[in-house]
mmCIF file of C-alpha atoms and ligand atoms in Angstrom:
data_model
loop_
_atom_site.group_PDB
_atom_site.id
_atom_site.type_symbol
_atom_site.label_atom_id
_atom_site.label_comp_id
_atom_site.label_asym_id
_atom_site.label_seq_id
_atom_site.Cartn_x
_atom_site.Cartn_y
_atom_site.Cartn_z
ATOM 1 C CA UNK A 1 -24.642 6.016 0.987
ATOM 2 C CA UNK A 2 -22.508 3.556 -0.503
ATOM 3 C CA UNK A 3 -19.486 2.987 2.194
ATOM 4 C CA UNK A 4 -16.465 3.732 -0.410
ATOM 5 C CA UNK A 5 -18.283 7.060 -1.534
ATOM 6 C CA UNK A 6 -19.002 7.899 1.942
ATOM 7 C CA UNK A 7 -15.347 7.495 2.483
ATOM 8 C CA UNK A 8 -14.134 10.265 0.329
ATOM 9 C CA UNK A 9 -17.056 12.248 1.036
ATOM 10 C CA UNK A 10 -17.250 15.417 0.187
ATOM 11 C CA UNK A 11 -15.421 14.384 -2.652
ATOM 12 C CA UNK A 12 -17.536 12.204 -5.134
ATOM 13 C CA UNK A 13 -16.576 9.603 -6.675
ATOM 14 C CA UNK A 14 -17.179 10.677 -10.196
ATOM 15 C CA UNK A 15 -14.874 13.917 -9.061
ATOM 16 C CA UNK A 16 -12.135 11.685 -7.590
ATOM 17 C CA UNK A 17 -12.047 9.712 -10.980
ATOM 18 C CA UNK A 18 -11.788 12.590 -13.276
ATOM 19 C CA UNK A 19 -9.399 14.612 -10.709
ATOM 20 C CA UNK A 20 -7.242 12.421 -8.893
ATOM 21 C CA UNK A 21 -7.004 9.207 -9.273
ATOM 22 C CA UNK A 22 -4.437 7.549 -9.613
ATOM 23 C CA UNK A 23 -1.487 10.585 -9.588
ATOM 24 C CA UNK A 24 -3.050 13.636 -7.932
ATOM 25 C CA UNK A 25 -3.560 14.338 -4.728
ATOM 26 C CA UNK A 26 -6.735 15.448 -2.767
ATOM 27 C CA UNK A 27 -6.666 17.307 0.586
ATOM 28 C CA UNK A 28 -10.162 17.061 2.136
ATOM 29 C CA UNK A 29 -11.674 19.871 4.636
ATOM 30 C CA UNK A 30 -12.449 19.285 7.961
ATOM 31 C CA UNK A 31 -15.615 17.474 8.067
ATOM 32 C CA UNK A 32 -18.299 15.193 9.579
ATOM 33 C CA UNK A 33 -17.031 11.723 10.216
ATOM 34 C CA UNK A 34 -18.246 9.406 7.887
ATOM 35 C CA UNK A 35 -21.665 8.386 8.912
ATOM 36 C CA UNK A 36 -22.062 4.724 6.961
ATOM 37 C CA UNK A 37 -18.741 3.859 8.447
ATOM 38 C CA UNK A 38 -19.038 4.853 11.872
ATOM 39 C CA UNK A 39 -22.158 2.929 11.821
ATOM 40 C CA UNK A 40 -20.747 -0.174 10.498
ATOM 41 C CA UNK A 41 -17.519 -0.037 12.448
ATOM 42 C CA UNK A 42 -18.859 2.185 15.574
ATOM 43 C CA UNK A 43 -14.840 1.848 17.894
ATOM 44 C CA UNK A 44 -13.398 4.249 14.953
ATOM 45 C CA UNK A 45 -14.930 6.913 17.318
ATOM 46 C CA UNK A 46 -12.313 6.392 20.132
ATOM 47 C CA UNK A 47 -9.237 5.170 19.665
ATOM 48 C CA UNK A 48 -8.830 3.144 22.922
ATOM 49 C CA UNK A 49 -11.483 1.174 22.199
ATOM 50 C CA UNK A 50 -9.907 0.500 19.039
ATOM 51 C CA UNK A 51 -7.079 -0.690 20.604
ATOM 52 C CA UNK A 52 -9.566 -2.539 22.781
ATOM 53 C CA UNK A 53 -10.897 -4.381 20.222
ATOM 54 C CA UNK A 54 -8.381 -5.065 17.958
ATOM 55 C CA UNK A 55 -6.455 -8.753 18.283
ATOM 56 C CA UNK A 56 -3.074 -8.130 16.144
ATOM 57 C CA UNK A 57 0.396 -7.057 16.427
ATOM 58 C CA UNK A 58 0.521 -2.943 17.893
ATOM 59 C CA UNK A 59 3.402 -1.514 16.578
ATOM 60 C CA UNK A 60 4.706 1.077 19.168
ATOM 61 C CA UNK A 61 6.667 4.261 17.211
ATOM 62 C CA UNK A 62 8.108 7.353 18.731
ATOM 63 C CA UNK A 63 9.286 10.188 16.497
ATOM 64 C CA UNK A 64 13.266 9.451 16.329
ATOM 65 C CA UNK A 65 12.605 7.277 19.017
ATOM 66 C CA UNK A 66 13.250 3.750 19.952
ATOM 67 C CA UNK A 67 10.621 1.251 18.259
ATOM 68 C CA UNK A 68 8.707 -1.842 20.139
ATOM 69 C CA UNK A 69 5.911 -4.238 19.401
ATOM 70 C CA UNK A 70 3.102 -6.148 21.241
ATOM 71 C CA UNK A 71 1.119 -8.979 20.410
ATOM 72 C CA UNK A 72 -2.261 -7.207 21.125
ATOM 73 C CA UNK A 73 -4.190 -4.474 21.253
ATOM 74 C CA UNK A 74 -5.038 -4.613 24.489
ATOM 75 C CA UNK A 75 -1.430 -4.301 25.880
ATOM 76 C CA UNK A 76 -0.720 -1.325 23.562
ATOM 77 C CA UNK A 77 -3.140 0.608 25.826
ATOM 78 C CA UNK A 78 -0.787 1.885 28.833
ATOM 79 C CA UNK A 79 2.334 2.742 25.850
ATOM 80 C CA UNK A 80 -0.848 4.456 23.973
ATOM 81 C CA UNK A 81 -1.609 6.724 27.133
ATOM 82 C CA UNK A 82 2.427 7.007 27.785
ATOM 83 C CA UNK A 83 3.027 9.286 24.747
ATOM 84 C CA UNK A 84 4.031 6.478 21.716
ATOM 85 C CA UNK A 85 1.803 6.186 18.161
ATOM 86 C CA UNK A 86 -0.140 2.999 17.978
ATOM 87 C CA UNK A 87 0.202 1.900 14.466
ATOM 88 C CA UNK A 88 -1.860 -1.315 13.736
ATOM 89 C CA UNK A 89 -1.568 -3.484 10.675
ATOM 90 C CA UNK A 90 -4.721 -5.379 8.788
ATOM 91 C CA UNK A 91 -7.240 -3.843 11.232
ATOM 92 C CA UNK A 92 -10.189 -4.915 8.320
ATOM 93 C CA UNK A 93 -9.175 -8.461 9.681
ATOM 94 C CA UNK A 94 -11.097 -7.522 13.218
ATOM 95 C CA UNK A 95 -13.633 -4.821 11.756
ATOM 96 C CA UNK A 96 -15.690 -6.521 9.308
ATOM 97 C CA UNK A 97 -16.621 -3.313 8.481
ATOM 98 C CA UNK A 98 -13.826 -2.416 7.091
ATOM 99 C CA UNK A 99 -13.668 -5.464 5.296
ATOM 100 C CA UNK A 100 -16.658 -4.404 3.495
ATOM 101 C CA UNK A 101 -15.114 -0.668 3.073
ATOM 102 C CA UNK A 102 -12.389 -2.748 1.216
ATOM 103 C CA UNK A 103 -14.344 -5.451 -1.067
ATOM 104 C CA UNK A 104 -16.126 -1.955 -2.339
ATOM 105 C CA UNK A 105 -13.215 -0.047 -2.833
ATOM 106 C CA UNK A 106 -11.380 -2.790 -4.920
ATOM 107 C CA UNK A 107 -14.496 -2.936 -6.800
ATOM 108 C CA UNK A 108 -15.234 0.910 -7.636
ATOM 109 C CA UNK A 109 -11.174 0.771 -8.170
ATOM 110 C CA UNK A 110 -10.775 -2.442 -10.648
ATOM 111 C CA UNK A 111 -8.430 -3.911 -8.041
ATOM 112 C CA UNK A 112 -8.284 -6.879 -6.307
ATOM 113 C CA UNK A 113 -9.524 -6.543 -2.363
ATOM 114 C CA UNK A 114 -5.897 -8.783 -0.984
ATOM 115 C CA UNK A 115 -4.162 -5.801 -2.525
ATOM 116 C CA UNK A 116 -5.667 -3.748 -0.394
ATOM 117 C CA UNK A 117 -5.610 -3.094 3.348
ATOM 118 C CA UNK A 118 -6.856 -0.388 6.078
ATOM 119 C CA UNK A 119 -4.164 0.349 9.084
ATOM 120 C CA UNK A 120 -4.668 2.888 11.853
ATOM 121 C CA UNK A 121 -2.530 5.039 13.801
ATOM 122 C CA UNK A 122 -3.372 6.538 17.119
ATOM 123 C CA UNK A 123 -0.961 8.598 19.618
ATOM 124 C CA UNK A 124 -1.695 10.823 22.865
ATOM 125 C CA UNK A 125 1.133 13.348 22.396
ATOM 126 C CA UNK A 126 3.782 14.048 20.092
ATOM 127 C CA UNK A 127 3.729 12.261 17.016
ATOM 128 C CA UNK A 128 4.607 12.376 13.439
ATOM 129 C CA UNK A 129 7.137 10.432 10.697
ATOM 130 C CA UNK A 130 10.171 11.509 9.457
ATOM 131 C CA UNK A 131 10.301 12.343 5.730
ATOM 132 C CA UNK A 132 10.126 8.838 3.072
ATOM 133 C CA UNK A 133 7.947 8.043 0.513
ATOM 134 C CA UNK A 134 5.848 5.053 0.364
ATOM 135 C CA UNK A 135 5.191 2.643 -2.766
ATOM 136 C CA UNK A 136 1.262 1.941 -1.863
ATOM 137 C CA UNK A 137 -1.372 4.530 -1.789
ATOM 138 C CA UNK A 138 -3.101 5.919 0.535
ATOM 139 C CA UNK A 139 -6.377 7.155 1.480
ATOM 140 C CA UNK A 140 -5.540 8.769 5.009
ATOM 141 C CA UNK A 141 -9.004 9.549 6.945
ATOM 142 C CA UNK A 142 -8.148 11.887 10.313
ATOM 143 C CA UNK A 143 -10.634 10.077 12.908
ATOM 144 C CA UNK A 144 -9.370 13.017 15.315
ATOM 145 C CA UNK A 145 -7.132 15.665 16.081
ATOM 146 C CA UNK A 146 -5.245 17.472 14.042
ATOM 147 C CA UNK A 147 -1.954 16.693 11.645
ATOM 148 C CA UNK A 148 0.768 18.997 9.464
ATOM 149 C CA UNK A 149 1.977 17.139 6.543
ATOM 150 C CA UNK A 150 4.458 18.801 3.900
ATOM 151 C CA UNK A 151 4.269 16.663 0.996
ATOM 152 C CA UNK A 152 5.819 16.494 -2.822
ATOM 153 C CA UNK A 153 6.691 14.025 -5.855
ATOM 154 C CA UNK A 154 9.464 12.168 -5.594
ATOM 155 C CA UNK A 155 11.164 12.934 -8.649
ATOM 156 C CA UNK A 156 14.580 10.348 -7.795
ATOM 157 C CA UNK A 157 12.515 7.233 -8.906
ATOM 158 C CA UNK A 158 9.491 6.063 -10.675
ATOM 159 C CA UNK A 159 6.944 3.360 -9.174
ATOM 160 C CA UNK A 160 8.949 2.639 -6.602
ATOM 161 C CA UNK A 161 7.545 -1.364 -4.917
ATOM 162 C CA UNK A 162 9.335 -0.221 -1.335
ATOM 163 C CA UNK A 163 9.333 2.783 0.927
ATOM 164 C CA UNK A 164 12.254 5.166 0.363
ATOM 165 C CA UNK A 165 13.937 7.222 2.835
ATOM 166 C CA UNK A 166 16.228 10.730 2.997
ATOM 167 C CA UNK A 167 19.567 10.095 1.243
ATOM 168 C CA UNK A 168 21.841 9.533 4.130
ATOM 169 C CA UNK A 169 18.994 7.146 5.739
ATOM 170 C CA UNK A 170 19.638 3.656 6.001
ATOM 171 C CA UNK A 171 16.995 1.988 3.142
ATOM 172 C CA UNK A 172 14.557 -0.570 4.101
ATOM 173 C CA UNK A 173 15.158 -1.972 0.376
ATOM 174 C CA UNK A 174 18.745 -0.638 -0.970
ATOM 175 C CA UNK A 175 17.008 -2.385 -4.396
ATOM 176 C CA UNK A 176 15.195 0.699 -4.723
ATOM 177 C CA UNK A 177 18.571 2.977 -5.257
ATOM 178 C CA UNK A 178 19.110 0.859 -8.640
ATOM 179 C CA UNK A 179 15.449 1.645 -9.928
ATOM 180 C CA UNK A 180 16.256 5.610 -8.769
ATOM 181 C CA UNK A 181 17.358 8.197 -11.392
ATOM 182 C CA UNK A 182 19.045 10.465 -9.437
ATOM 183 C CA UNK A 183 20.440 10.384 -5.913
ATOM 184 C CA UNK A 184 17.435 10.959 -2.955
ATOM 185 C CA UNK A 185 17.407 14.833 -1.399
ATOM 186 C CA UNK A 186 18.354 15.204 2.326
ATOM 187 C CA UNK A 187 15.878 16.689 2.871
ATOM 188 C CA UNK A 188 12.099 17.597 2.220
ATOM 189 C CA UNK A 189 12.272 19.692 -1.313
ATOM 190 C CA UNK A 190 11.867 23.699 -0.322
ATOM 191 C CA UNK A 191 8.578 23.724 -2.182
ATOM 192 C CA UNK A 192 6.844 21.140 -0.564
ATOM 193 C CA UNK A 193 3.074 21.610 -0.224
ATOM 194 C CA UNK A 194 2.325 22.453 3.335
ATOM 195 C CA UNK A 195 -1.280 20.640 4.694
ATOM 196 C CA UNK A 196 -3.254 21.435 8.102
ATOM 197 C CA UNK A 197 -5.551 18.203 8.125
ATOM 198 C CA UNK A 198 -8.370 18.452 10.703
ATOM 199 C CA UNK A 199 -10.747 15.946 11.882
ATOM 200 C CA UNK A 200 -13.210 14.416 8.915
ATOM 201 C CA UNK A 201 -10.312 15.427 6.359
ATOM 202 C CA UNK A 202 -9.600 13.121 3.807
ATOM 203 C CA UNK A 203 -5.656 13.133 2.394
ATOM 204 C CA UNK A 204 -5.372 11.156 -1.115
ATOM 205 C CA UNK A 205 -1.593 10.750 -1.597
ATOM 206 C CA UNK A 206 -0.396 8.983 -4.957
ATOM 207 C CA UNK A 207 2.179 6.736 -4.776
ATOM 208 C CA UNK A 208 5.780 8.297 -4.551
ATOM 209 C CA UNK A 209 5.528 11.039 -2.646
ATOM 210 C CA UNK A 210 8.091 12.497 0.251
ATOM 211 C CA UNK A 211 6.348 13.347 2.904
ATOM 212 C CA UNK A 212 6.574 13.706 6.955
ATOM 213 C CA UNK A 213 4.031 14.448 9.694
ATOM 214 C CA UNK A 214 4.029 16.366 12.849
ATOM 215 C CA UNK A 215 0.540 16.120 15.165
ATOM 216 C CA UNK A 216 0.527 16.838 19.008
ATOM 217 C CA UNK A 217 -2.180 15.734 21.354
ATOM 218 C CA UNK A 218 -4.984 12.835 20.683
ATOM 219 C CA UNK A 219 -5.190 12.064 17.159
ATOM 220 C CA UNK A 220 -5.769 8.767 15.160
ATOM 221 C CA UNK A 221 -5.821 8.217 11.841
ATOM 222 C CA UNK A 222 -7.504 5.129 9.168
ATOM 223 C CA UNK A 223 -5.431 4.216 6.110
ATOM 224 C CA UNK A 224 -6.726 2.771 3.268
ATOM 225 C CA UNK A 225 -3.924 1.524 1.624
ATOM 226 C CA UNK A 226 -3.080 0.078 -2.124
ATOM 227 C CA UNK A 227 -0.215 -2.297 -3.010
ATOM 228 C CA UNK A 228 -0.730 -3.771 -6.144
ATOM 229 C CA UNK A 229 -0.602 -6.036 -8.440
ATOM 230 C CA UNK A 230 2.247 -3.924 -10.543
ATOM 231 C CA UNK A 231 2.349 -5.669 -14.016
ATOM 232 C CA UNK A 232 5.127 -7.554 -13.546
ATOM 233 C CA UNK A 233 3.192 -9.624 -10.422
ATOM 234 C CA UNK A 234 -0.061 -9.979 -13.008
ATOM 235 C CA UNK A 235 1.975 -11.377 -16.279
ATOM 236 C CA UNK A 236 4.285 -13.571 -14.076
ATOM 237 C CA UNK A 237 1.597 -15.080 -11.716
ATOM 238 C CA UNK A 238 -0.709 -15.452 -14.796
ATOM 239 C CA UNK A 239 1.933 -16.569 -17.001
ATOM 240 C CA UNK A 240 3.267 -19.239 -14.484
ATOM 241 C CA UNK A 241 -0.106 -21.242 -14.854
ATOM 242 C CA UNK A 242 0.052 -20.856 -18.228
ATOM 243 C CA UNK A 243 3.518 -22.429 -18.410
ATOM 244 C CA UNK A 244 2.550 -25.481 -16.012
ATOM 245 C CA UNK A 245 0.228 -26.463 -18.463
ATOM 246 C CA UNK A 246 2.758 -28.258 -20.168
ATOM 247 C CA UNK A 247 5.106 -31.397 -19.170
ATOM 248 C CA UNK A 248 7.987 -29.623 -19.649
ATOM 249 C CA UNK A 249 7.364 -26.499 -17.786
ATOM 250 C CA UNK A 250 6.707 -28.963 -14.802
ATOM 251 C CA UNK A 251 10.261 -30.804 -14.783
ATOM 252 C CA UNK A 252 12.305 -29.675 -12.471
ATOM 253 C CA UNK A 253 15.250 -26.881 -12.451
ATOM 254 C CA UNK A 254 18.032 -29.808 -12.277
ATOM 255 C CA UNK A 255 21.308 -28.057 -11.728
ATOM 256 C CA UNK A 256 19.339 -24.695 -11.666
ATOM 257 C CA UNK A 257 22.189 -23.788 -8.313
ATOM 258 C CA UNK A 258 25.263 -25.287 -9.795
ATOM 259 C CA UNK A 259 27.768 -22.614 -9.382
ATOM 260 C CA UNK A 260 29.794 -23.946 -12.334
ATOM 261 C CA UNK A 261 30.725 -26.419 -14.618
ATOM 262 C CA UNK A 262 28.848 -28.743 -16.674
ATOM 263 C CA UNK A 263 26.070 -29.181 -14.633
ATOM 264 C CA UNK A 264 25.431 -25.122 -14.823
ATOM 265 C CA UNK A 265 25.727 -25.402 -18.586
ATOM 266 C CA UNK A 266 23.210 -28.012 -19.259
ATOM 267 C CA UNK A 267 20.733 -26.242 -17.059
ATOM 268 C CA UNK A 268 21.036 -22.952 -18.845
ATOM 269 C CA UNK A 269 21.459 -24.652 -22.252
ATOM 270 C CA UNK A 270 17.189 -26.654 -21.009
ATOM 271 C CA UNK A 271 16.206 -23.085 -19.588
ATOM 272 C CA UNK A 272 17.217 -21.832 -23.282
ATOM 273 C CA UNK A 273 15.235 -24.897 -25.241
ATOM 274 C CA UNK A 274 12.386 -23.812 -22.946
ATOM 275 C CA UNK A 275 12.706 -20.322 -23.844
ATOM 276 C CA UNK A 276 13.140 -20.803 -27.928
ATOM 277 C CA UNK A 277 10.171 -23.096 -27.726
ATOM 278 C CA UNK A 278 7.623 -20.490 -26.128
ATOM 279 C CA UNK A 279 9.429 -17.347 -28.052
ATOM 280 C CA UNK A 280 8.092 -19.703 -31.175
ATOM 281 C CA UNK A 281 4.348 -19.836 -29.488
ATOM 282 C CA UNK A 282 4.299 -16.538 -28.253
ATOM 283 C CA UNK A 283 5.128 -15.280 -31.962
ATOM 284 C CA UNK A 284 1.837 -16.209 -33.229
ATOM 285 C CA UNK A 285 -0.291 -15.145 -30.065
ATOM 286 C CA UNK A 286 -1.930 -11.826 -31.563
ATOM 287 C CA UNK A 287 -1.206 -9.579 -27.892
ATOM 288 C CA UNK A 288 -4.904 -8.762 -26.912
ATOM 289 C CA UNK A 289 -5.715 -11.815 -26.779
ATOM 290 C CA UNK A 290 -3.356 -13.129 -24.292
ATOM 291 C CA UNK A 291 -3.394 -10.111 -22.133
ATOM 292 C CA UNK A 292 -7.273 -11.032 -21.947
ATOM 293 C CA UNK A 293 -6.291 -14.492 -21.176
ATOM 294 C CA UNK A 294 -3.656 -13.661 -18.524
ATOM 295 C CA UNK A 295 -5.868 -11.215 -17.078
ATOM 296 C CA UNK A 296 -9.033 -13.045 -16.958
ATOM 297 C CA UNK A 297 -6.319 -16.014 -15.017
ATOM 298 C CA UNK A 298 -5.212 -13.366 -12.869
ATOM 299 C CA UNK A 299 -8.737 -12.353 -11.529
ATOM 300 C CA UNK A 300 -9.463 -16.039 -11.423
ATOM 301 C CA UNK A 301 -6.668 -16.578 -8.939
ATOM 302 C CA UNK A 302 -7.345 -13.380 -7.043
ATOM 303 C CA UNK A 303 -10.889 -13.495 -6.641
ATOM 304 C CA UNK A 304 -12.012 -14.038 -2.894
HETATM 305 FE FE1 FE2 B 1 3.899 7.263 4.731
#
């Protein structure tokens, strides 16, 4: 079976299109482990020798607890049997496997594969994140054990681009407050959906949505994660080469800092020439067909 289908297995494809993706969750039922993958990447079957294998930076979390980090997998091992979640970043980068899981994913999904990413978190005993809601989605496979998730919409912000925490939280990006609507909650909304995921479940959960986790005993978890391009990356990146196409895109932002004066006027006086002159190309560019070009640019540059 193709690996990305024997991912979301039981769920097909076809039935993931149509139902879920991208805004709708999907809780999976307890279930085999997926065979393809375990064959391909055969250490997702115990999480020590994940931790064995894997090179990278550990992350060591405990729930309201104090945070640490270590450079490799290896030394994560004695904090892993101590009690604290193992959360691992880029894992694809030391399981080609997962590599692969990720070029097909990005394919079936019309996405670019350095958008995407696959991240694991293991823990012995009690474990679990507070409620925040993250901008990426995720695909969150339960290797083992067993996890209770209350989940719903956040309904403060649309497409948030960083993770978003419980009003009275400190923010990771206080950026995010000025996209927001309406203040955060304090807490998780009263009719949060309330989720028992057992081993071989598969949790699809849309971007933006509060949730927090509570597992106890051995449990690990694979992440297939999404986080991007948002438009704004795709017309500006694509756009950019566009621009430095011409001489005058290519001259440098002379007085682009200047804090005032003349200096700061003739700057934004050249950024405004600029600006008039492509406003005067742009107006006879029928839309499609730059969106094909930008796009087509965009895939160019992103292709690896
Ligand atoms: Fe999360």
């Amino acid at each position: 079976m193709p690996l990305f289908a024997d991912f979301i297995a039981p769920l097909t494809p076809e039935q993931f299109f149509a139902n879920h993706w991208p805004d709708t969750p999907y809780v999976g039922p307890r279930t085999e482990l997926p065979e393809e993958l375990l064959k391909r990447v055969p250490e997702l079957s115990d999480a020590e020798r994940v931790l064995e294998t894997f090179e990278g930076t550990v992350s060591l979390l405990r729930r309201n607890g104090p945070h640490a980090r270590v450079t490799h997998g290896k030394d994560a091992l004695p904090m892993y049997r101590a009690g604290f979640t193992c959360y691992m970043r880029h894992v694809e980068a030391h399981f080609p496997g997962l590599d692969d899981l990720i070029a097909e994913a990005a394919h079936r999904l019309g996405l670019p594969r350095t958008a995407m990413a696959c991240e694991i978190f293991c823990s012995t005993g009690t474990s679990g994140v507070p409620m925040h809601s993250d901008f990426d989605v995720n695909f969150a496979l339960l290797l083992s054990g067993t996890k209770y998730w209350r989940m719903a919409p956040n309904k403060s912000i649309e497409n948030q681009t960083a993770m978003c925490f419980a009003c009275g939280r400190k923010q990771a990006d206080e950026g995010q407050l000025d996209y927001a609507h309406a203040p955060f909650p304090e807490r998780m909304p009263d009719n949060a959906q309330e989720v028992t995921m057992e081993t071989g479940g598969l949790l699809f959960l849309p971007r933006g949505w509060w949730h927090e986790t509570h597992a106890t005993g051995a449990c690990m978890q694979l992440n297939l994660v999404i986080k991007g391009p948002h438009w704004a990356r795709v017309l500006t990146s694509a756009l950019e080469e566009k621009l430095l196409a011409a001489p005058d895109w290519r001259e440098f932002a002379y007085g682009v800092s200047a804090s005032d004066g003349p200096m700061q006027h003739a700057a934004a006086n050249r950024l405004a020439e600029l600006i008039t002159r492509l406003q005067e190309s742009l107006a006879e560019v029928q839309p499609h067909a730059l969106a094909a070009e930008l796009t087509a640019t965009f895939q160019a540059n992103n292709r690896t």
